[in-house]
Amino acid sequence: MKLTYRILFFLFIAILIARLVYLVKIFAVNVYFIDQWDLLFALIRPFDIWRLFFWTNGPHYQGLSFIVSWILSRITNFNATAESWFIVVLLSVSTALGLVLKKRLFKRLTYVDFVIPLFFLSSKYFDILIVVPNSAHGPFPIFLLMCLALVFTLVPSMLQALLIALINFFLIFSGFGMFIVPSLLFFLVVAIAKIKHNKMKLFYGVSLMMILLSIFLFFHTYTNFYTSADCFQIPHPQFHDYAIFATLVSSSFIGFNAPSVYAIIFGLLATVGLIVLSGYHAWLFIKNISINEGRARISAVVFSFVSFSLLFSLFVAIGRTCNGMDAALLSRYRLYMLPAFFGVYLSMHTINQKIIRNVVFLLFWILLLTSEIRNNSYQEDLLRYHKISRLSLKNCVQQGFDLKECEKKVDYKVFYKPSALQDKLEYFKLNKFNLYSE
């Protein structure tokens, strides 16, 4: 990449980061909201690394990033916006890792790679960034996925095998990172069966055993075999709704904010395409692992990314379909679809015909830019509503009114059971933290 392109590239990244910083600075308010109050029950206790690591929020673990969240909560006096700034850092680092990954897989960066920062530094993740910030629910698993993909690009060695097992351990205990496990098991079983180097068979075998132990530990310590949706039942009365919901999760990534025929059609085409792409790269990986290491790496990354997102969309459909189709389009699920679409982008670079490849890249650019434009006005209106409501609630509480009473006055709930927080609220009030900060 020429110097001029490099300067423009870094300038583009800086603009995207600045936009996220602007959104956090303007719209984030120092008031905990819904899930953050649940997490406060762990954050307010004395430091305990194991309790924090194995803390669950709904159906998923908080994991490694929750330890950082505890530290940030103490440093900032339980400032709710600290988690938002942490997420901006995670997305920025993940962008850098995504660029390094592209270069390691295909030897260079080109002008079409300007699109990569749009995957990670998009404002369409506003829910998890500002509304209910939680680094474990998307941002940290994505960061770990990028790390794992880079490990796939290493020369097969004991170090690579151990890093795969280590990152897997942190992933399955971070948000919905557990959906990476099937692709890792596939990778290791095929590698053990196909490669000819006996030492590497041993190393991958040890890695496989470590992953299986991680799975055992996951279920041994797991207690939340339920979804946080009160309406949850299995199977859902309208079984086909699962498929519709899962396809809408894919549509959400490219900017659909409400269920529609177009959203369902696009989501259906995208989901079928992702399934085919995943199967294709699984086949390529089996074919190439012992004869073409470079191509096998590309297929391992693409298969892992796409299958991860597909599994997420399936399980979120099982858990949330009862909430209605609008729930499929929630901003918080979009980060989990990022790996699939980034995998599609990486796969495009394997197209041999330059003209076809460039046309596909152009369409992909249009798709992502359209996604940003479609979301812009919608998300700013929603963020403005949350900001005004939280500031009004904060002002009401600081005037001496009870939180439950203020929620009624403002018509805005920040927690389902304010009475359960009474001792925490008294602590905040005494120290002028969070709701009671100036």
mmCIF file of C-alpha atoms in Angstrom, residues 63-425:
data_model
loop_
_atom_site.group_PDB
_atom_site.id
_atom_site.type_symbol
_atom_site.label_atom_id
_atom_site.label_comp_id
_atom_site.label_asym_id
_atom_site.label_seq_id
_atom_site.Cartn_x
_atom_site.Cartn_y
_atom_site.Cartn_z
ATOM 1 C CA GLY A 63 -15.285 -13.871 32.126
ATOM 2 C CA LEU A 64 -11.949 -12.087 31.895
ATOM 3 C CA SER A 65 -13.244 -8.663 30.862
ATOM 4 C CA PHE A 66 -15.419 -8.491 33.996
ATOM 5 C CA ILE A 67 -12.232 -8.344 36.072
ATOM 6 C CA VAL A 68 -11.279 -5.234 34.105
ATOM 7 C CA SER A 69 -14.806 -3.887 34.634
ATOM 8 C CA TRP A 70 -14.395 -4.305 38.407
ATOM 9 C CA ILE A 71 -11.133 -2.357 38.339
ATOM 10 C CA LEU A 72 -12.691 0.394 36.205
ATOM 11 C CA SER A 73 -15.710 0.648 38.504
ATOM 12 C CA ARG A 74 -13.433 1.253 41.485
ATOM 13 C CA ILE A 75 -11.121 3.691 39.725
ATOM 14 C CA THR A 76 -14.051 5.763 38.383
ATOM 15 C CA ASN A 77 -16.302 5.551 41.488
ATOM 16 C CA PHE A 78 -18.827 3.334 39.707
ATOM 17 C CA ASN A 79 -19.140 5.627 36.717
ATOM 18 C CA ALA A 80 -21.457 3.861 34.251
ATOM 19 C CA THR A 81 -19.704 5.424 31.249
ATOM 20 C CA ALA A 82 -16.357 3.744 32.052
ATOM 21 C CA GLU A 83 -17.548 0.502 30.431
ATOM 22 C CA SER A 84 -18.420 2.428 27.256
ATOM 23 C CA TRP A 85 -14.878 3.794 27.013
ATOM 24 C CA PHE A 86 -13.479 0.298 27.585
ATOM 25 C CA ILE A 87 -15.616 -0.979 24.699
ATOM 26 C CA VAL A 88 -14.300 1.767 22.394
ATOM 27 C CA VAL A 89 -10.768 0.574 23.200
ATOM 28 C CA LEU A 90 -11.695 -3.071 22.554
ATOM 29 C CA LEU A 91 -13.294 -2.273 19.189
ATOM 30 C CA SER A 92 -10.278 -0.167 18.184
ATOM 31 C CA VAL A 93 -7.816 -2.935 19.079
ATOM 32 C CA SER A 94 -10.008 -5.509 17.292
ATOM 33 C CA THR A 95 -9.863 -3.314 14.179
ATOM 34 C CA ALA A 96 -6.070 -3.402 14.275
ATOM 35 C CA LEU A 97 -6.126 -7.185 14.735
ATOM 36 C CA GLY A 98 -8.548 -7.520 11.804
ATOM 37 C CA LEU A 99 -6.142 -5.599 9.574
ATOM 38 C CA VAL A 100 -3.182 -7.696 10.711
ATOM 39 C CA LEU A 101 -5.218 -10.837 10.065
ATOM 40 C CA LYS A 102 -6.016 -9.770 6.504
ATOM 41 C CA LYS A 103 -2.341 -9.039 5.857
ATOM 42 C CA ARG A 104 -1.155 -12.346 7.307
ATOM 43 C CA LEU A 105 -3.671 -14.336 5.266
ATOM 44 C CA PHE A 106 -3.166 -12.515 1.953
ATOM 45 C CA LYS A 107 0.319 -10.967 2.389
ATOM 46 C CA ARG A 108 -0.752 -7.336 1.884
ATOM 47 C CA LEU A 109 -3.353 -4.670 2.447
ATOM 48 C CA THR A 110 -4.988 -2.973 -0.542
ATOM 49 C CA TYR A 111 -7.349 -0.049 -1.085
ATOM 50 C CA VAL A 112 -10.400 -2.318 -0.770
ATOM 51 C CA ASP A 113 -9.392 -3.008 2.836
ATOM 52 C CA PHE A 114 -10.661 0.451 3.751
ATOM 53 C CA VAL A 115 -13.861 -1.451 4.465
ATOM 54 C CA ILE A 116 -12.356 -3.436 7.371
ATOM 55 C CA PRO A 117 -12.605 -0.620 9.967
ATOM 56 C CA LEU A 118 -16.323 -0.292 9.111
ATOM 57 C CA PHE A 119 -16.874 -3.807 10.431
ATOM 58 C CA PHE A 120 -15.530 -2.997 13.877
ATOM 59 C CA LEU A 121 -15.916 0.755 14.400
ATOM 60 C CA SER A 122 -19.559 1.008 13.409
ATOM 61 C CA SER A 123 -22.058 3.052 15.388
ATOM 62 C CA LYS A 124 -24.690 0.368 14.759
ATOM 63 C CA TYR A 125 -23.451 -1.354 17.919
ATOM 64 C CA PHE A 126 -24.841 1.576 19.936
ATOM 65 C CA ASP A 127 -26.864 -0.616 22.293
ATOM 66 C CA ILE A 128 -23.886 -2.472 23.741
ATOM 67 C CA LEU A 129 -21.726 0.658 23.481
ATOM 68 C CA ILE A 130 -24.010 3.162 25.239
ATOM 69 C CA VAL A 131 -27.508 1.909 26.155
ATOM 70 C CA VAL A 132 -26.473 -1.162 28.213
ATOM 71 C CA PRO A 133 -22.668 -1.308 27.961
ATOM 72 C CA ASN A 134 -21.207 -4.707 28.815
ATOM 73 C CA SER A 135 -17.804 -5.578 27.383
ATOM 74 C CA ALA A 136 -18.385 -9.310 27.968
ATOM 75 C CA HIS A 137 -21.523 -9.300 25.806
ATOM 76 C CA GLY A 138 -19.886 -8.951 22.388
ATOM 77 C CA PRO A 139 -16.838 -6.635 22.364
ATOM 78 C CA PHE A 140 -14.456 -8.857 24.361
ATOM 79 C CA PRO A 141 -15.469 -12.117 22.619
ATOM 80 C CA ILE A 142 -14.894 -10.405 19.249
ATOM 81 C CA PHE A 143 -11.451 -9.288 20.428
ATOM 82 C CA LEU A 144 -10.644 -12.866 21.464
ATOM 83 C CA LEU A 145 -11.940 -14.225 18.145
ATOM 84 C CA MET A 146 -9.524 -11.960 16.290
ATOM 85 C CA CYS A 147 -6.705 -13.220 18.518
ATOM 86 C CA LEU A 148 -7.718 -16.820 17.819
ATOM 87 C CA ALA A 149 -7.805 -16.208 14.058
ATOM 88 C CA LEU A 150 -4.272 -14.794 14.217
ATOM 89 C CA VAL A 151 -3.162 -17.936 16.053
ATOM 90 C CA PHE A 152 -4.492 -19.960 13.096
ATOM 91 C CA THR A 153 -1.988 -18.079 10.901
ATOM 92 C CA LEU A 154 1.012 -19.194 12.968
ATOM 93 C CA VAL A 155 3.274 -21.991 11.838
ATOM 94 C CA PRO A 156 1.975 -25.280 13.324
ATOM 95 C CA SER A 157 3.818 -25.735 16.608
ATOM 96 C CA MET A 158 3.374 -26.509 20.289
ATOM 97 C CA LEU A 159 2.889 -22.765 20.899
ATOM 98 C CA GLN A 160 0.052 -22.575 18.374
ATOM 99 C CA ALA A 161 -1.693 -25.618 19.858
ATOM 100 C CA LEU A 162 -1.455 -24.240 23.412
ATOM 101 C CA LEU A 163 -2.648 -20.775 22.373
ATOM 102 C CA ILE A 164 -5.701 -22.304 20.682
ATOM 103 C CA ALA A 165 -6.623 -24.047 23.946
ATOM 104 C CA LEU A 166 -5.912 -20.959 26.063
ATOM 105 C CA ILE A 167 -7.945 -18.539 23.936
ATOM 106 C CA ASN A 168 -10.748 -21.098 23.740
ATOM 107 C CA PHE A 169 -10.818 -21.160 27.562
ATOM 108 C CA PHE A 170 -11.213 -17.392 27.794
ATOM 109 C CA LEU A 171 -13.727 -17.361 24.930
ATOM 110 C CA ILE A 172 -16.167 -19.884 26.327
ATOM 111 C CA PHE A 173 -16.249 -17.922 29.584
ATOM 112 C CA SER A 174 -16.848 -14.583 27.816
ATOM 113 C CA GLY A 175 -20.367 -13.722 26.659
ATOM 114 C CA PHE A 176 -21.502 -16.074 23.913
ATOM 115 C CA GLY A 177 -17.956 -16.977 22.937
ATOM 116 C CA MET A 178 -18.787 -20.622 23.660
ATOM 117 C CA PHE A 179 -20.125 -20.924 20.102
ATOM 118 C CA ILE A 180 -16.540 -21.126 18.839
ATOM 119 C CA VAL A 181 -16.125 -24.610 20.378
ATOM 120 C CA PRO A 182 -17.625 -26.718 17.523
ATOM 121 C CA SER A 183 -15.348 -25.144 14.903
ATOM 122 C CA LEU A 184 -12.280 -25.608 17.123
ATOM 123 C CA LEU A 185 -13.140 -29.262 17.718
ATOM 124 C CA PHE A 186 -13.559 -29.686 13.959
ATOM 125 C CA PHE A 187 -10.208 -27.959 13.301
ATOM 126 C CA LEU A 188 -8.291 -30.113 15.777
ATOM 127 C CA VAL A 189 -9.914 -33.454 14.868
ATOM 128 C CA VAL A 190 -9.261 -32.901 11.141
ATOM 129 C CA ALA A 191 -5.702 -31.722 11.841
ATOM 130 C CA ILE A 192 -4.956 -34.800 13.949
ATOM 131 C CA ALA A 193 -6.426 -37.092 11.279
ATOM 132 C CA LYS A 194 -4.824 -35.474 8.231
ATOM 133 C CA ILE A 195 -1.403 -34.045 9.103
ATOM 134 C CA LYS A 196 1.619 -36.308 8.833
ATOM 135 C CA HIS A 197 3.842 -34.714 11.502
ATOM 136 C CA ASN A 198 3.571 -36.955 14.585
ATOM 137 C CA LYS A 199 4.706 -34.241 17.012
ATOM 138 C CA MET A 200 1.963 -31.919 15.795
ATOM 139 C CA LYS A 201 -0.576 -34.717 16.152
ATOM 140 C CA LEU A 202 0.498 -34.934 19.793
ATOM 141 C CA PHE A 203 0.372 -31.147 20.326
ATOM 142 C CA TYR A 204 -3.083 -30.861 18.739
ATOM 143 C CA GLY A 205 -4.206 -33.880 20.766
ATOM 144 C CA VAL A 206 -3.158 -32.137 23.988
ATOM 145 C CA SER A 207 -4.951 -28.970 22.833
ATOM 146 C CA LEU A 208 -8.080 -31.016 22.134
ATOM 147 C CA MET A 209 -7.981 -32.535 25.622
ATOM 148 C CA MET A 210 -7.571 -29.074 27.170
ATOM 149 C CA ILE A 211 -10.618 -27.819 25.248
ATOM 150 C CA LEU A 212 -12.669 -30.795 26.388
ATOM 151 C CA LEU A 213 -11.632 -30.052 29.980
ATOM 152 C CA SER A 214 -12.702 -26.430 29.454
ATOM 153 C CA ILE A 215 -16.111 -27.620 28.274
ATOM 154 C CA PHE A 216 -16.412 -29.833 31.369
ATOM 155 C CA LEU A 217 -15.510 -26.882 33.620
ATOM 156 C CA PHE A 218 -18.013 -24.687 31.760
ATOM 157 C CA PHE A 219 -20.911 -27.011 32.522
ATOM 158 C CA HIS A 220 -19.633 -27.977 35.972
ATOM 159 C CA THR A 221 -19.796 -24.341 37.137
ATOM 160 C CA TYR A 222 -22.824 -23.386 35.045
ATOM 161 C CA THR A 223 -26.104 -22.795 36.861
ATOM 162 C CA ASN A 224 -28.191 -20.595 34.532
ATOM 163 C CA PHE A 225 -29.822 -23.143 32.230
ATOM 164 C CA TYR A 226 -32.439 -20.601 31.236
ATOM 165 C CA THR A 227 -32.923 -17.508 29.158
ATOM 166 C CA SER A 228 -33.675 -14.152 30.747
ATOM 167 C CA ALA A 229 -36.866 -13.916 28.658
ATOM 168 C CA ASP A 230 -39.866 -14.531 30.954
ATOM 169 C CA CYS A 231 -41.929 -15.822 28.027
ATOM 170 C CA PHE A 232 -39.387 -18.538 27.123
ATOM 171 C CA GLN A 233 -40.721 -21.969 26.275
ATOM 172 C CA ILE A 234 -39.351 -24.777 24.150
ATOM 173 C CA PRO A 235 -40.435 -25.617 21.583
ATOM 174 C CA HIS A 236 -42.016 -22.357 20.510
ATOM 175 C CA PRO A 237 -45.662 -22.868 19.386
ATOM 176 C CA GLN A 238 -44.888 -21.492 15.916
ATOM 177 C CA PHE A 239 -41.797 -23.539 15.068
ATOM 178 C CA HIS A 240 -41.111 -21.708 11.792
ATOM 179 C CA ASP A 241 -40.686 -18.476 13.788
ATOM 180 C CA TYR A 242 -37.251 -19.729 14.819
ATOM 181 C CA ALA A 243 -36.074 -19.586 11.199
ATOM 182 C CA ILE A 244 -37.567 -16.133 10.632
ATOM 183 C CA PHE A 245 -35.987 -14.793 13.818
ATOM 184 C CA ALA A 246 -32.551 -16.201 12.937
ATOM 185 C CA THR A 247 -32.663 -14.697 9.446
ATOM 186 C CA LEU A 248 -33.647 -11.292 10.865
ATOM 187 C CA VAL A 249 -30.572 -11.343 13.093
ATOM 188 C CA SER A 250 -28.510 -11.414 9.881
ATOM 189 C CA SER A 251 -30.599 -8.607 8.362
ATOM 190 C CA SER A 252 -29.969 -6.440 11.400
ATOM 191 C CA PHE A 253 -26.242 -6.358 10.673
ATOM 192 C CA ILE A 254 -26.723 -4.483 7.426
ATOM 193 C CA GLY A 255 -29.127 -1.886 8.794
ATOM 194 C CA PHE A 256 -32.659 -3.249 9.038
ATOM 195 C CA ASN A 257 -34.256 -1.850 12.203
ATOM 196 C CA ALA A 258 -37.767 -3.289 11.877
ATOM 197 C CA PRO A 259 -39.197 -6.594 10.599
ATOM 198 C CA SER A 260 -40.348 -6.468 6.982
ATOM 199 C CA VAL A 261 -40.652 -8.691 3.954
ATOM 200 C CA TYR A 262 -37.427 -7.224 2.570
ATOM 201 C CA ALA A 263 -35.601 -7.856 5.861
ATOM 202 C CA ILE A 264 -36.766 -11.487 5.907
ATOM 203 C CA ILE A 265 -35.826 -12.051 2.248
ATOM 204 C CA PHE A 266 -32.370 -10.539 2.683
ATOM 205 C CA GLY A 267 -31.854 -12.426 5.934
ATOM 206 C CA LEU A 268 -32.927 -15.700 4.343
ATOM 207 C CA LEU A 269 -30.562 -15.249 1.397
ATOM 208 C CA ALA A 270 -27.738 -14.214 3.746
ATOM 209 C CA THR A 271 -28.303 -17.159 6.088
ATOM 210 C CA VAL A 272 -28.426 -19.716 3.276
ATOM 211 C CA GLY A 273 -25.324 -18.149 1.749
ATOM 212 C CA LEU A 274 -23.493 -18.313 5.084
ATOM 213 C CA ILE A 275 -24.414 -21.965 5.549
ATOM 214 C CA VAL A 276 -23.119 -22.810 2.055
ATOM 215 C CA LEU A 277 -19.940 -20.763 2.604
ATOM 216 C CA SER A 278 -19.308 -22.450 5.944
ATOM 217 C CA GLY A 279 -19.695 -25.916 4.419
ATOM 218 C CA TYR A 280 -17.520 -24.990 1.443
ATOM 219 C CA HIS A 281 -14.626 -23.801 3.612
ATOM 220 C CA ALA A 282 -14.955 -26.813 5.904
ATOM 221 C CA TRP A 283 -14.476 -28.982 2.797
ATOM 222 C CA LEU A 284 -11.551 -26.843 1.592
ATOM 223 C CA PHE A 285 -9.895 -27.101 4.984
ATOM 224 C CA ILE A 286 -10.127 -30.911 4.948
ATOM 225 C CA LYS A 287 -8.797 -30.941 1.383
ATOM 226 C CA ASN A 288 -5.897 -28.522 1.872
ATOM 227 C CA ILE A 289 -4.593 -29.050 5.410
ATOM 228 C CA SER A 290 -1.981 -31.573 4.361
ATOM 229 C CA ILE A 291 -1.139 -30.125 0.916
ATOM 230 C CA ASN A 292 -1.621 -26.321 0.990
ATOM 231 C CA GLU A 293 -1.076 -24.735 4.396
ATOM 232 C CA GLY A 294 -1.863 -21.194 3.235
ATOM 233 C CA ARG A 295 -5.274 -22.050 1.819
ATOM 234 C CA ALA A 296 -6.048 -24.231 4.837
ATOM 235 C CA ARG A 297 -5.448 -21.244 7.139
ATOM 236 C CA ILE A 298 -7.861 -19.075 5.171
ATOM 237 C CA SER A 299 -10.513 -21.779 5.277
ATOM 238 C CA ALA A 300 -9.985 -22.358 9.010
ATOM 239 C CA VAL A 301 -10.534 -18.661 9.733
ATOM 240 C CA VAL A 302 -13.564 -18.267 7.441
ATOM 241 C CA PHE A 303 -15.206 -21.473 8.672
ATOM 242 C CA SER A 304 -14.663 -20.522 12.330
ATOM 243 C CA PHE A 305 -16.044 -17.007 11.861
ATOM 244 C CA VAL A 306 -19.103 -17.990 9.849
ATOM 245 C CA SER A 307 -20.059 -21.036 11.918
ATOM 246 C CA PHE A 308 -19.680 -19.008 15.133
ATOM 247 C CA SER A 309 -22.214 -16.405 13.970
ATOM 248 C CA LEU A 310 -24.597 -19.007 12.556
ATOM 249 C CA LEU A 311 -24.666 -20.876 15.863
ATOM 250 C CA PHE A 312 -25.244 -17.630 17.729
ATOM 251 C CA SER A 313 -28.187 -16.664 15.505
ATOM 252 C CA LEU A 314 -29.704 -20.130 15.975
ATOM 253 C CA PHE A 315 -29.443 -20.102 19.766
ATOM 254 C CA VAL A 316 -30.584 -16.506 20.164
ATOM 255 C CA ALA A 317 -33.628 -17.467 18.064
ATOM 256 C CA ILE A 318 -34.366 -20.362 20.425
ATOM 257 C CA GLY A 319 -34.050 -18.100 23.449
ATOM 258 C CA ARG A 320 -35.705 -14.902 22.206
ATOM 259 C CA THR A 321 -38.302 -15.726 19.553
ATOM 260 C CA CYS A 322 -41.053 -15.467 22.163
ATOM 261 C CA ASN A 323 -40.215 -11.753 22.535
ATOM 262 C CA GLY A 324 -41.368 -11.094 18.976
ATOM 263 C CA MET A 325 -39.523 -10.447 15.727
ATOM 264 C CA ASP A 326 -38.499 -6.920 16.771
ATOM 265 C CA ALA A 327 -36.120 -8.523 19.288
ATOM 266 C CA ALA A 328 -34.103 -10.092 16.441
ATOM 267 C CA LEU A 329 -33.105 -6.637 15.246
ATOM 268 C CA LEU A 330 -31.686 -5.414 18.563
ATOM 269 C CA SER A 331 -28.380 -3.626 18.166
ATOM 270 C CA ARG A 332 -26.707 -5.755 20.849
ATOM 271 C CA TYR A 333 -26.792 -8.871 18.621
ATOM 272 C CA ARG A 334 -25.052 -7.244 15.669
ATOM 273 C CA LEU A 335 -21.532 -7.634 17.007
ATOM 274 C CA TYR A 336 -22.004 -11.396 17.090
ATOM 275 C CA MET A 337 -22.805 -11.354 13.358
ATOM 276 C CA LEU A 338 -19.643 -9.381 12.576
ATOM 277 C CA PRO A 339 -17.452 -12.532 12.308
ATOM 278 C CA ALA A 340 -19.740 -14.063 9.660
ATOM 279 C CA PHE A 341 -19.731 -11.018 7.391
ATOM 280 C CA PHE A 342 -16.022 -10.422 7.960
ATOM 281 C CA GLY A 343 -15.499 -14.063 7.029
ATOM 282 C CA VAL A 344 -17.446 -13.457 3.823
ATOM 283 C CA TYR A 345 -15.188 -10.476 3.073
ATOM 284 C CA LEU A 346 -12.030 -12.540 3.616
ATOM 285 C CA SER A 347 -13.432 -15.308 1.442
ATOM 286 C CA MET A 348 -13.967 -12.830 -1.420
ATOM 287 C CA HIS A 349 -10.195 -12.447 -1.704
ATOM 288 C CA THR A 350 -9.972 -16.055 -2.864
ATOM 289 C CA ILE A 351 -11.985 -15.265 -6.031
ATOM 290 C CA ASN A 352 -9.570 -15.643 -8.957
ATOM 291 C CA GLN A 353 -11.370 -13.467 -11.536
ATOM 292 C CA LYS A 354 -10.285 -9.876 -10.799
ATOM 293 C CA ILE A 355 -13.321 -8.231 -12.424
ATOM 294 C CA ILE A 356 -15.777 -10.421 -10.528
ATOM 295 C CA ARG A 357 -13.812 -9.900 -7.322
ATOM 296 C CA ASN A 358 -13.863 -6.093 -7.686
ATOM 297 C CA VAL A 359 -17.604 -6.044 -8.449
ATOM 298 C CA VAL A 360 -18.276 -8.127 -5.329
ATOM 299 C CA PHE A 361 -16.078 -5.792 -3.257
ATOM 300 C CA LEU A 362 -18.006 -2.793 -4.587
ATOM 301 C CA LEU A 363 -21.317 -4.389 -3.620
ATOM 302 C CA PHE A 364 -19.935 -5.136 -0.171
ATOM 303 C CA TRP A 365 -18.841 -1.518 0.248
ATOM 304 C CA ILE A 366 -22.309 -0.325 -0.729
ATOM 305 C CA LEU A 367 -23.881 -2.800 1.695
ATOM 306 C CA LEU A 368 -21.846 -1.613 4.695
ATOM 307 C CA LEU A 369 -22.122 2.102 3.877
ATOM 308 C CA THR A 370 -25.874 1.721 3.438
ATOM 309 C CA SER A 371 -25.964 0.014 6.818
ATOM 310 C CA GLU A 372 -24.288 3.017 8.454
ATOM 311 C CA ILE A 373 -26.601 5.510 6.751
ATOM 312 C CA ARG A 374 -29.777 3.532 7.531
ATOM 313 C CA ASN A 375 -28.868 3.381 11.217
ATOM 314 C CA ASN A 376 -27.684 6.945 11.744
ATOM 315 C CA SER A 377 -30.934 8.871 12.322
ATOM 316 C CA TYR A 378 -32.642 5.930 14.050
ATOM 317 C CA GLN A 379 -29.860 5.400 16.568
ATOM 318 C CA GLU A 380 -29.379 9.080 17.395
ATOM 319 C CA ASP A 381 -33.097 9.491 18.128
ATOM 320 C CA LEU A 382 -33.017 6.443 20.399
ATOM 321 C CA LEU A 383 -29.826 7.537 22.155
ATOM 322 C CA ARG A 384 -31.244 11.032 22.678
ATOM 323 C CA TYR A 385 -34.349 9.515 24.284
ATOM 324 C CA HIS A 386 -32.238 7.445 26.697
ATOM 325 C CA LYS A 387 -30.023 10.414 27.545
ATOM 326 C CA ILE A 388 -32.913 12.793 28.319
ATOM 327 C CA SER A 389 -34.753 10.127 30.337
ATOM 328 C CA ARG A 390 -31.689 9.226 32.410
ATOM 329 C CA LEU A 391 -30.794 12.842 33.113
ATOM 330 C CA SER A 392 -34.399 13.517 34.186
ATOM 331 C CA LEU A 393 -34.359 10.435 36.419
ATOM 332 C CA LYS A 394 -31.022 11.439 37.916
ATOM 333 C CA ASN A 395 -32.295 14.955 38.627
ATOM 334 C CA CYS A 396 -35.429 13.514 40.287
ATOM 335 C CA VAL A 397 -33.440 11.177 42.540
ATOM 336 C CA GLN A 398 -31.037 13.946 43.563
ATOM 337 C CA GLN A 399 -34.019 16.039 44.660
ATOM 338 C CA GLY A 400 -34.693 13.398 47.317
ATOM 339 C CA PHE A 401 -37.374 11.280 45.655
ATOM 340 C CA ASP A 402 -37.366 7.479 45.795
ATOM 341 C CA LEU A 403 -36.035 5.693 42.668
ATOM 342 C CA LYS A 404 -39.296 3.813 42.152
ATOM 343 C CA GLU A 405 -41.234 7.071 42.396
ATOM 344 C CA CYS A 406 -38.871 8.790 39.962
ATOM 345 C CA GLU A 407 -39.263 5.956 37.453
ATOM 346 C CA LYS A 408 -43.012 6.577 37.478
ATOM 347 C CA LYS A 409 -42.601 10.344 37.120
ATOM 348 C CA VAL A 410 -40.157 10.083 34.227
ATOM 349 C CA ASP A 411 -41.862 6.977 32.761
ATOM 350 C CA TYR A 412 -38.498 5.289 32.392
ATOM 351 C CA LYS A 413 -37.350 2.130 34.184
ATOM 352 C CA VAL A 414 -33.681 1.553 34.946
ATOM 353 C CA PHE A 415 -34.206 -1.645 36.960
ATOM 354 C CA TYR A 416 -37.022 -4.146 37.385
ATOM 355 C CA LYS A 417 -36.882 -4.317 41.198
ATOM 356 C CA PRO A 418 -35.585 -1.046 42.735
ATOM 357 C CA SER A 419 -36.280 -2.366 46.248
ATOM 358 C CA ALA A 420 -33.526 -4.988 45.774
ATOM 359 C CA LEU A 421 -31.016 -2.171 45.319
ATOM 360 C CA GLN A 422 -31.812 -0.189 48.451
ATOM 361 C CA ASP A 423 -28.502 -0.793 50.264
ATOM 362 C CA LYS A 424 -26.539 -0.111 47.051
ATOM 363 C CA LEU A 425 -28.449 3.114 46.466
#
